[in-house]
mmCIF file of C-alpha atoms in Angstrom:
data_model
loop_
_atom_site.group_PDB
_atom_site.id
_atom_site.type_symbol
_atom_site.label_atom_id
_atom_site.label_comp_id
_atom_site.label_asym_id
_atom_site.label_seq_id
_atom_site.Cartn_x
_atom_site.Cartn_y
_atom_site.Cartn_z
ATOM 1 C CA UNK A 605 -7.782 -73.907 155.299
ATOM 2 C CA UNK A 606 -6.563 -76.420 157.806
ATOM 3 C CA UNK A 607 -6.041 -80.122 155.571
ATOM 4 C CA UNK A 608 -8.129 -81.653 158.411
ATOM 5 C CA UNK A 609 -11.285 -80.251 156.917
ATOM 6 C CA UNK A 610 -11.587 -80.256 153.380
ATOM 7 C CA UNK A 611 -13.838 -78.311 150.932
ATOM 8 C CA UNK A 612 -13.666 -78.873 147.202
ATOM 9 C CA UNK A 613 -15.166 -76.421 144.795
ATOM 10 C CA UNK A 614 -15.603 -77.448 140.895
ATOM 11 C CA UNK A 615 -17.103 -75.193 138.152
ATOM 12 C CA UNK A 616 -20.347 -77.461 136.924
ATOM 13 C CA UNK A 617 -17.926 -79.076 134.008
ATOM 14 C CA UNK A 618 -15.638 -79.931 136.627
ATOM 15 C CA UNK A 619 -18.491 -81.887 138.426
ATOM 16 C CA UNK A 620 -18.155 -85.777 137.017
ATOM 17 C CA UNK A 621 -13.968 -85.579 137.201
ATOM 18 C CA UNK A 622 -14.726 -84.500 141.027
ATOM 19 C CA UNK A 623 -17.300 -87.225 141.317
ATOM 20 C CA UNK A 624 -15.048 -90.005 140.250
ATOM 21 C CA UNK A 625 -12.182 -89.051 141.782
ATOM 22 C CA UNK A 626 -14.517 -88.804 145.213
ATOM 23 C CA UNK A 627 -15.352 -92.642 144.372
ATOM 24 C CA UNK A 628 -11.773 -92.841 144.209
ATOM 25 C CA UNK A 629 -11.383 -92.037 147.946
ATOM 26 C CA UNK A 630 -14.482 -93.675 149.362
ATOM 27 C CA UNK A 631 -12.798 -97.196 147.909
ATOM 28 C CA UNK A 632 -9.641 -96.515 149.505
ATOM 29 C CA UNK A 633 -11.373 -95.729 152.613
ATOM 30 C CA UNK A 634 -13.490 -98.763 152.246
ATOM 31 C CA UNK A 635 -10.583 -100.621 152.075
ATOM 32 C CA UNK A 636 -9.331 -99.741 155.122
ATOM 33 C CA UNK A 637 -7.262 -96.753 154.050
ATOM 34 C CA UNK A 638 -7.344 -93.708 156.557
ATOM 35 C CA UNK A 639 -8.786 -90.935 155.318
ATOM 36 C CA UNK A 640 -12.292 -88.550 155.742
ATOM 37 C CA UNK A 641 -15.565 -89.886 153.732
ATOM 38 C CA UNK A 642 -17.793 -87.055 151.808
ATOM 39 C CA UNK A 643 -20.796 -85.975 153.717
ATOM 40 C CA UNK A 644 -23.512 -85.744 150.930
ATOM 41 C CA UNK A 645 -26.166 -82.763 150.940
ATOM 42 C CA UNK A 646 -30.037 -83.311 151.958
ATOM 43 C CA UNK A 647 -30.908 -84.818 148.469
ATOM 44 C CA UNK A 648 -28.048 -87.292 148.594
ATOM 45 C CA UNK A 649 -25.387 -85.776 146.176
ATOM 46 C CA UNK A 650 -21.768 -85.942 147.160
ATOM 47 C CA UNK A 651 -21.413 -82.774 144.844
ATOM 48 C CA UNK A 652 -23.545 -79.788 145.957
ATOM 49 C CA UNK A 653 -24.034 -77.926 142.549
ATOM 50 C CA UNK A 654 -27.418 -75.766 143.683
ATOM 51 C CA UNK A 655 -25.235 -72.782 143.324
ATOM 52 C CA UNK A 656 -22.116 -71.507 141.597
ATOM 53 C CA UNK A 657 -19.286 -73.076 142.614
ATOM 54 C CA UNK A 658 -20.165 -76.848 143.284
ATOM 55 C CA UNK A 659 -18.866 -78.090 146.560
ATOM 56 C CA UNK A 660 -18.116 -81.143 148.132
ATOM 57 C CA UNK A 661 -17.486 -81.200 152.151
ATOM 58 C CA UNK A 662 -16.056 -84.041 154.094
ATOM 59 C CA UNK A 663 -15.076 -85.050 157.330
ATOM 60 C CA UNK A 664 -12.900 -83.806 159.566
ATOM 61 C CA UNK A 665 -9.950 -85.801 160.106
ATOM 62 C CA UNK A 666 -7.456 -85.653 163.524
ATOM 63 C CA UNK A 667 -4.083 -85.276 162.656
ATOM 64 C CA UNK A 668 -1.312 -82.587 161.065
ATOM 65 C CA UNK A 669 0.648 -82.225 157.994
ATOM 66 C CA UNK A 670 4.745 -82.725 158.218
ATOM 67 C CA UNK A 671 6.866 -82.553 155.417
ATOM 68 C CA UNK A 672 9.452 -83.779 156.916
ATOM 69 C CA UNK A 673 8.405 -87.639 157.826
ATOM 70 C CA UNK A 674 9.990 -89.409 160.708
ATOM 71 C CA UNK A 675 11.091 -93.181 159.722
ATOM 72 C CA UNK A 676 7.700 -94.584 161.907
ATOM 73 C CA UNK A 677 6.520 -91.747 159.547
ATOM 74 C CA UNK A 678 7.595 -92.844 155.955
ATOM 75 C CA UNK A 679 6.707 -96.659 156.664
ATOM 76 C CA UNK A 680 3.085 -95.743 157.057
ATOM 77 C CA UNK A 681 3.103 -93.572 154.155
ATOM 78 C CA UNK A 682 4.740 -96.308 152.199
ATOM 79 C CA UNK A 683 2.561 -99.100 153.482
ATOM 80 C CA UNK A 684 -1.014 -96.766 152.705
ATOM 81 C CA UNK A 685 0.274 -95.852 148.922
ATOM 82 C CA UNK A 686 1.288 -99.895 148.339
ATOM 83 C CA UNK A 687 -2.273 -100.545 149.524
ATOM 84 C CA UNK A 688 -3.442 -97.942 147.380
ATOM 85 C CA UNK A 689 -1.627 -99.282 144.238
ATOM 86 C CA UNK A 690 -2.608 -102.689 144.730
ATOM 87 C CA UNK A 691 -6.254 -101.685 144.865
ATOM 88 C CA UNK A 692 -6.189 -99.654 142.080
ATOM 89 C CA UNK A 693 -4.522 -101.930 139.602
ATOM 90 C CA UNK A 694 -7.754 -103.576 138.167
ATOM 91 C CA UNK A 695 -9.712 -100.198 137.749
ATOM 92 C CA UNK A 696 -10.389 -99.808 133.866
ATOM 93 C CA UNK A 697 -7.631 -97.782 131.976
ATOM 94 C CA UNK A 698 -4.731 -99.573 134.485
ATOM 95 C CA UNK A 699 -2.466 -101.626 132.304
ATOM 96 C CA UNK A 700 1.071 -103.571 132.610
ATOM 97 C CA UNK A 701 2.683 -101.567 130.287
ATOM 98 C CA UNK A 702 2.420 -97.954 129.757
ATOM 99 C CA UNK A 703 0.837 -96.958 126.170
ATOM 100 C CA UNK A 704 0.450 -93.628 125.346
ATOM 101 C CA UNK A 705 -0.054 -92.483 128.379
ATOM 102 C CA UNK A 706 3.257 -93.132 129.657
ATOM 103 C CA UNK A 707 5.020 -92.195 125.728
ATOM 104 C CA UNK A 708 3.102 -88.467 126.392
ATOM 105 C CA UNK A 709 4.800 -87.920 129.529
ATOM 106 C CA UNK A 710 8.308 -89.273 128.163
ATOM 107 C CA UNK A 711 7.774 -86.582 125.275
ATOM 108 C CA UNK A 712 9.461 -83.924 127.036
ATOM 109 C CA UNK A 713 10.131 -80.764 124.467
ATOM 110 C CA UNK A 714 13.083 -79.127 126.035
ATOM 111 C CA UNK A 715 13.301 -76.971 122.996
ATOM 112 C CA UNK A 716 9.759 -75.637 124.214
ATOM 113 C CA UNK A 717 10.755 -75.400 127.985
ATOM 114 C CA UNK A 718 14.035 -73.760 127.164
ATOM 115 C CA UNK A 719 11.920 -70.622 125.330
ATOM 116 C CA UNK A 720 9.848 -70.449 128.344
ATOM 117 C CA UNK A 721 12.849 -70.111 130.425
ATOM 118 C CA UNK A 722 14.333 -67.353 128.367
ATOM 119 C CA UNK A 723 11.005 -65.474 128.420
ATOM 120 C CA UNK A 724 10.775 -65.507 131.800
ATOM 121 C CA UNK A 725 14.815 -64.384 132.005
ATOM 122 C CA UNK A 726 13.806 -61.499 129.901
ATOM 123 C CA UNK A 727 10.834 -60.582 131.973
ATOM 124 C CA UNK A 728 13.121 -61.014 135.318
ATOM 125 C CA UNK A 729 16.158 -58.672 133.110
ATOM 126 C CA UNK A 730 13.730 -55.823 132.553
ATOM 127 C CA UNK A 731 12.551 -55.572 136.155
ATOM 128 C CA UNK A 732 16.225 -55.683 137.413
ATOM 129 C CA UNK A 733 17.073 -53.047 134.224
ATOM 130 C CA UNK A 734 14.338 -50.574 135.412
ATOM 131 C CA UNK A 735 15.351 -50.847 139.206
ATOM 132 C CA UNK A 736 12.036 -52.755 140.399
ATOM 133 C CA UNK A 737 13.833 -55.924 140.848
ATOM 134 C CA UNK A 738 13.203 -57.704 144.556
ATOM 135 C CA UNK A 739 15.059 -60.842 145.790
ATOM 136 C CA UNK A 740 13.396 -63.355 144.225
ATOM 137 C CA UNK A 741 13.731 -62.168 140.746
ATOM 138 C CA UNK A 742 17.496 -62.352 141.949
ATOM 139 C CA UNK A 743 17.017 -65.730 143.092
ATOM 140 C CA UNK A 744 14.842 -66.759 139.877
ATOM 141 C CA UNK A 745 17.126 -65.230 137.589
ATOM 142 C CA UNK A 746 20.219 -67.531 139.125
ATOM 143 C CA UNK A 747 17.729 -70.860 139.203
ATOM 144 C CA UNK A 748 16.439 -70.977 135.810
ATOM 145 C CA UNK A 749 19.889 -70.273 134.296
ATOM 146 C CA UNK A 750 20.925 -73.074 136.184
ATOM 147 C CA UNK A 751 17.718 -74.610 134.912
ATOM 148 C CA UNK A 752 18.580 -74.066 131.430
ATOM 149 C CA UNK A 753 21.980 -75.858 131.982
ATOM 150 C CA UNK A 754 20.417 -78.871 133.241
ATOM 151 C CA UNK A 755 17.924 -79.636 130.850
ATOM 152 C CA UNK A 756 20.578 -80.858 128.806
ATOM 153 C CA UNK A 757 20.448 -84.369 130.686
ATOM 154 C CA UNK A 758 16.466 -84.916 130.011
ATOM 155 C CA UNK A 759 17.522 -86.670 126.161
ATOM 156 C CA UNK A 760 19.887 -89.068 127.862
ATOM 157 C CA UNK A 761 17.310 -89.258 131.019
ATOM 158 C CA UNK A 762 14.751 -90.226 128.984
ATOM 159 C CA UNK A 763 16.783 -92.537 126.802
ATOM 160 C CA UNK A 764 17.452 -94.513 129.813
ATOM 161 C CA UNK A 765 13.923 -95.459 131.017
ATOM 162 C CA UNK A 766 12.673 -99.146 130.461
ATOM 163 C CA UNK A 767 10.493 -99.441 127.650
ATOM 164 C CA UNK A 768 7.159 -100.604 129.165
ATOM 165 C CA UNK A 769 6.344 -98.717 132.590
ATOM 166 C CA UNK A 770 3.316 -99.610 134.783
ATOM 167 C CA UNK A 771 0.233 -97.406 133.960
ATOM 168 C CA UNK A 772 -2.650 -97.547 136.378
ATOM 169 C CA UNK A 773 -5.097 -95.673 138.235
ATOM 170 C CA UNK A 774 -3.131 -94.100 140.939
ATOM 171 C CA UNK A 775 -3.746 -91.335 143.801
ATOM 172 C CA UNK A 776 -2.656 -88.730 141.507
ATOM 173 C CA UNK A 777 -1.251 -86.097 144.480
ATOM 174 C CA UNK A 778 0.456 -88.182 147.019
ATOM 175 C CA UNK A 779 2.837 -86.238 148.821
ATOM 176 C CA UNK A 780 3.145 -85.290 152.607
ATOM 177 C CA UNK A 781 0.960 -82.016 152.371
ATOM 178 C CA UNK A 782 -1.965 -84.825 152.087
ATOM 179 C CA UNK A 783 -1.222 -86.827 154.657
ATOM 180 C CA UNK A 784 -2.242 -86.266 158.443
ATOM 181 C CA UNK A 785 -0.561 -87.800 161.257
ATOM 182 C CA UNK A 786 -1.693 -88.803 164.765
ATOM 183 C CA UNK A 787 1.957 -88.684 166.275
ATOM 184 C CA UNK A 788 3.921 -91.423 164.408
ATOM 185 C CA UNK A 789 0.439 -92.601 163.102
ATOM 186 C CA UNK A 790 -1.084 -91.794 159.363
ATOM 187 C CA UNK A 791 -4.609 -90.784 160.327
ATOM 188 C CA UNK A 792 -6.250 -89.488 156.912
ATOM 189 C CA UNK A 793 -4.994 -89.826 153.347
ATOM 190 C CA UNK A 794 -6.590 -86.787 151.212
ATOM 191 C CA UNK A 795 -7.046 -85.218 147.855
ATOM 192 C CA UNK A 796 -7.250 -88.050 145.618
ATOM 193 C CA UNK A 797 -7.535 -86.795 142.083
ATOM 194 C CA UNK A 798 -9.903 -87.908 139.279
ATOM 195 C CA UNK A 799 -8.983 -91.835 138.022
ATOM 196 C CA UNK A 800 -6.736 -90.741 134.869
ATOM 197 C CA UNK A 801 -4.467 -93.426 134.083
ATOM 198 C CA UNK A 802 -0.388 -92.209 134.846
ATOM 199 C CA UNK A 803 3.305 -94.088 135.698
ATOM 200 C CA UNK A 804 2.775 -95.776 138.899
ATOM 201 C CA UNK A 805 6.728 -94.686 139.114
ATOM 202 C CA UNK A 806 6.075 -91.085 139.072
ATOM 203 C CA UNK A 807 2.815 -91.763 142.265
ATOM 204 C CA UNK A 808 6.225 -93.771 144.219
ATOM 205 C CA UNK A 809 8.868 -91.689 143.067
ATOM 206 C CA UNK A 810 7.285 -88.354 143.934
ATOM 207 C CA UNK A 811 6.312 -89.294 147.816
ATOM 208 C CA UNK A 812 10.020 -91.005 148.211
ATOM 209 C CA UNK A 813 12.082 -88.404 146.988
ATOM 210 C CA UNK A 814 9.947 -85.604 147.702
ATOM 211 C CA UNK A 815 11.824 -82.171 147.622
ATOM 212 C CA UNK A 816 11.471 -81.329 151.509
ATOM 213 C CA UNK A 817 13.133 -84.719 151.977
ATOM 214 C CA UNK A 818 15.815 -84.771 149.222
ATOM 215 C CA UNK A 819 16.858 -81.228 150.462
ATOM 216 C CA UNK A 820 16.135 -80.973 154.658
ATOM 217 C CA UNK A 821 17.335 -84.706 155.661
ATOM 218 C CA UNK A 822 20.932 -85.571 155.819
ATOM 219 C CA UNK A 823 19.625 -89.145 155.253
ATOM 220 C CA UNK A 824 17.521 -88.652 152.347
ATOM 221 C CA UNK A 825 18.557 -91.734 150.927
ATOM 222 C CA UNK A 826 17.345 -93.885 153.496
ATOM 223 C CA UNK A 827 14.503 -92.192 154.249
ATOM 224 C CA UNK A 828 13.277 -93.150 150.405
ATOM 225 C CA UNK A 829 14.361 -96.989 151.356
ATOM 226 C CA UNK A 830 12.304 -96.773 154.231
ATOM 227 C CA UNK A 831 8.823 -95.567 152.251
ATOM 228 C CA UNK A 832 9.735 -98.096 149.582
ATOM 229 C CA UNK A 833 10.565 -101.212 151.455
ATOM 230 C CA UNK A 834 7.730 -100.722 153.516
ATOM 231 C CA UNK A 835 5.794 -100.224 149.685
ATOM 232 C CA UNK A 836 6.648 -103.163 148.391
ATOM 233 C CA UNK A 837 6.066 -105.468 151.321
ATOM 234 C CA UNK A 838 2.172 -104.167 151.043
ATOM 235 C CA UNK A 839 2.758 -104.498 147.173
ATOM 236 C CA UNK A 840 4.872 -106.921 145.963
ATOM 237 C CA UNK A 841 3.121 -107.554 142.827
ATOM 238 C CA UNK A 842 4.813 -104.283 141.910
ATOM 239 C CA UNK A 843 6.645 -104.845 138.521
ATOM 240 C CA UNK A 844 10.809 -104.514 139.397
ATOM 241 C CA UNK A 845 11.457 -101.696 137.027
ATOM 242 C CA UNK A 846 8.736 -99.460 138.444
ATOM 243 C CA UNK A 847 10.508 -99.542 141.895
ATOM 244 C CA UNK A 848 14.406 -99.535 140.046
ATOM 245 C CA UNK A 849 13.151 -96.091 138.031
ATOM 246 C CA UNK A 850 11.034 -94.203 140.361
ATOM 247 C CA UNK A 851 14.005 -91.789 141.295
ATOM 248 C CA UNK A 852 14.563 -91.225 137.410
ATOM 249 C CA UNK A 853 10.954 -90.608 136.996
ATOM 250 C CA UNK A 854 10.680 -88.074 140.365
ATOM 251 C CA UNK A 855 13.907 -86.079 138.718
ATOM 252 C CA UNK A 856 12.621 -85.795 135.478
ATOM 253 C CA UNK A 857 9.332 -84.841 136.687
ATOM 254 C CA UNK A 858 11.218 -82.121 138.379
ATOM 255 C CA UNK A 859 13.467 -80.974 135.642
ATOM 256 C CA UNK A 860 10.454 -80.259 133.184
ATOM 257 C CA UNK A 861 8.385 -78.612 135.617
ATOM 258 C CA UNK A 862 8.641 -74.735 135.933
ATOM 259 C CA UNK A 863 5.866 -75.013 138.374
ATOM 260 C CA UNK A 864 5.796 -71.871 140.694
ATOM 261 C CA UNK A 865 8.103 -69.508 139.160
ATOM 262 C CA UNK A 866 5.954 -69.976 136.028
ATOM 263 C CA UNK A 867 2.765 -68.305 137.916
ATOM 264 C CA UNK A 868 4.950 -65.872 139.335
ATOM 265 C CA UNK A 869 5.686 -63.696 136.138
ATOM 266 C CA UNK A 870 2.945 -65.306 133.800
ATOM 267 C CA UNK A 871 -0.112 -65.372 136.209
ATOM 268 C CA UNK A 872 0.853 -65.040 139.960
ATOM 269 C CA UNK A 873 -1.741 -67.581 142.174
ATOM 270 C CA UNK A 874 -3.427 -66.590 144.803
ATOM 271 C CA UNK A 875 -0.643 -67.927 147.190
ATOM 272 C CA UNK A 876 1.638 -67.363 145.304
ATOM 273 C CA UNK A 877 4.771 -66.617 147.779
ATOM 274 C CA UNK A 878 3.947 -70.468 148.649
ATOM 275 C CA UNK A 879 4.575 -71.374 145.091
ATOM 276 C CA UNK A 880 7.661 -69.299 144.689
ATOM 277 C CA UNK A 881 9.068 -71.156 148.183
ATOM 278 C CA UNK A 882 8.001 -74.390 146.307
ATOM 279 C CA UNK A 883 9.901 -73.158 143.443
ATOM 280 C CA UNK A 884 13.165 -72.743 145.127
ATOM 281 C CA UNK A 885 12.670 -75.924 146.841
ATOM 282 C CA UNK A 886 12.090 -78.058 144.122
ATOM 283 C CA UNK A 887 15.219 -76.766 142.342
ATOM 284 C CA UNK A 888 17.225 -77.300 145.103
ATOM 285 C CA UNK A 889 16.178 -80.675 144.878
ATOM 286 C CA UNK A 890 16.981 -80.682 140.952
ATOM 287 C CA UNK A 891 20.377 -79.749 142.017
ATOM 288 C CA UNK A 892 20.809 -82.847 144.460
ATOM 289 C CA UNK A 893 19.394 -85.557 142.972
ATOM 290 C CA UNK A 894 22.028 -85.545 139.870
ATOM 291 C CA UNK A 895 24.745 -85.390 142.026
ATOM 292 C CA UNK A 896 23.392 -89.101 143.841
ATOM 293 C CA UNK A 897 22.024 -90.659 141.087
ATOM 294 C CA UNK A 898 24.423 -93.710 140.937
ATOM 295 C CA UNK A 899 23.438 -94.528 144.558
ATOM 296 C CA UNK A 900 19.854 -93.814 144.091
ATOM 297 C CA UNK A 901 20.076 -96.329 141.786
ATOM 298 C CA UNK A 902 22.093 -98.689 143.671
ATOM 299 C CA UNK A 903 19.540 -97.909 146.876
ATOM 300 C CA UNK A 904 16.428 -98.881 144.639
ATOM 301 C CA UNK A 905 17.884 -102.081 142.642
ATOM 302 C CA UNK A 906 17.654 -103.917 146.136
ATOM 303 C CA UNK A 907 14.701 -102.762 147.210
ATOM 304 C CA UNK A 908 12.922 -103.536 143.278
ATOM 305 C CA UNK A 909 14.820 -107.511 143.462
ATOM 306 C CA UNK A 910 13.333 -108.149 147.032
#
């Protein structure tokens, strides 16, 4: 489905997280944020649950999806999520420092996602053994044992966080596959997700050092100071060690996630040759972002101090 035209579908329990996260968007849009508004049904509901599944329809919104941003590109995106944070930071459940939600995501079990890893390796070794192997169980044999190598740097990853991160309401999914631009223009920010508290690093740190970027531009680097410079002059409330850990935050979110090659041998998606691409690109990016961490750092320290 084209990401100009959006149609949500929600089981009926599904129905109030969709509402919210609906009210979500039609404050951000209220506030001058791009983006489509719901179109409610005859009897006024912005969730049409008459039948099985419950749907929601919006607006159709001009524009196209790039995952690759242009620098005209990344300061919009930047700019829209600042305004975003900022306008989200007094909803109930956002806080200055990060309380259990922010100690459950910092509880990473690497024990837990190391057995997961070797029962997908066994899964992969059988296939290859009884000669129905293809190339990605080639490729996702290679990747998770690389995987499994890395996840040795999560305890010292982890150690190294500040104690109290920002927790707040935040867009929940911002990334370039919902964004649509007019040319150099953002024209419609979509998908926000239901208002659950999370690190307002993670929200910054996932859009700046998002895997197409980290892996398909030469000048990664400054394409992340571009997005947050042009953050933090719509937000500089921000608190520094949000902005100085957001590249920690985006690689540890990374390394813990087995997100795509996970459905692939445990319960394939429906598109799931998308999610297998994702797979491989995200690990690519695993493999990069180690290898630049002492001038992510040094890149973000200015931009936080500013």
């Amino acid at each position: 489905m084209p990401r100009n035209c959006q149609w949500r579908f929600a089981t009926r329990c599904q129905c109030t997280g969709q509402s919210a996260a609906i009210a979500l968007s039609t404050r951000a849009t209220d506030a001058g944020i791009p983006g489509p508004r719901v179109l409610p049904n005859q009897e006024g509901k912005v969730i049409d649950d008459s039948t099985p599944p419950a749907v929601s329809v919006w607006e159709w919104m001009p524009g196209h999806v790039s995952t690759l941003l242009s620098p005209p590109q990344l300061a919009a995106a930047g700019t829209a999520l600042g305004r975003i944070h900022a306008l989200f930071a007094g909803l109930p459940g956002s806080a200055p420092a990060e309380g259990p939600a922010g100690q459950r995501w910092r509880d990473i079990d690497v024990d837990d996602i190391t057995a997961t890893i070797d029962q997908l390796l066994e899964t992969i070794a059988g296939r290859i053994d009884a000669g129905d192997g293809d190339a990605f169980d080639v490729e996702a044999q290679r990747t998770l044992l690389e995987r499994r190598d890395q996840l040795v740097h999560v305890p010292e990853l982890v150690a190294g966080l500040p104690a109290d991160l920002t927790v707040q309401v935040v867009h929940g999914d911002y990334s370039p596959v919902n964004l649509l631009f007019v040319g150099e223009r953002l024209s419609a920010v979509l998908d926000f997700r239901p208002p659950d508290p999370f690190l307002l690093a993670y929200d910054l740190g996932r859009m700046a050092f998002y895997p197409n970027s980290v892996t398909g531009d030469a000048d990664w680097l400054g394409a992340a100071a571009t997005l947050i410079g042009a953050y933090r002059q719509e937000h500089p409330a921000v608190a520094a060690a949000d902005v100085r850990t957001c590249g920690r935050v985006a690689l540890l979110q990374l390394l813990k996630s087995l997100y795509g090659v996970r459905q692939h041998y445990l319960k394939p998606g429906v598109f799931q040759d998308d999610l297998d691409a994702f797979w491989l690109l995200r690990h690519r990016a695993v493999s990069v972002l180690p290898a630049d961490l002492a001038a992510t750092d040094t890149l973000l320290a200015g931009p936080a101090d500013d």
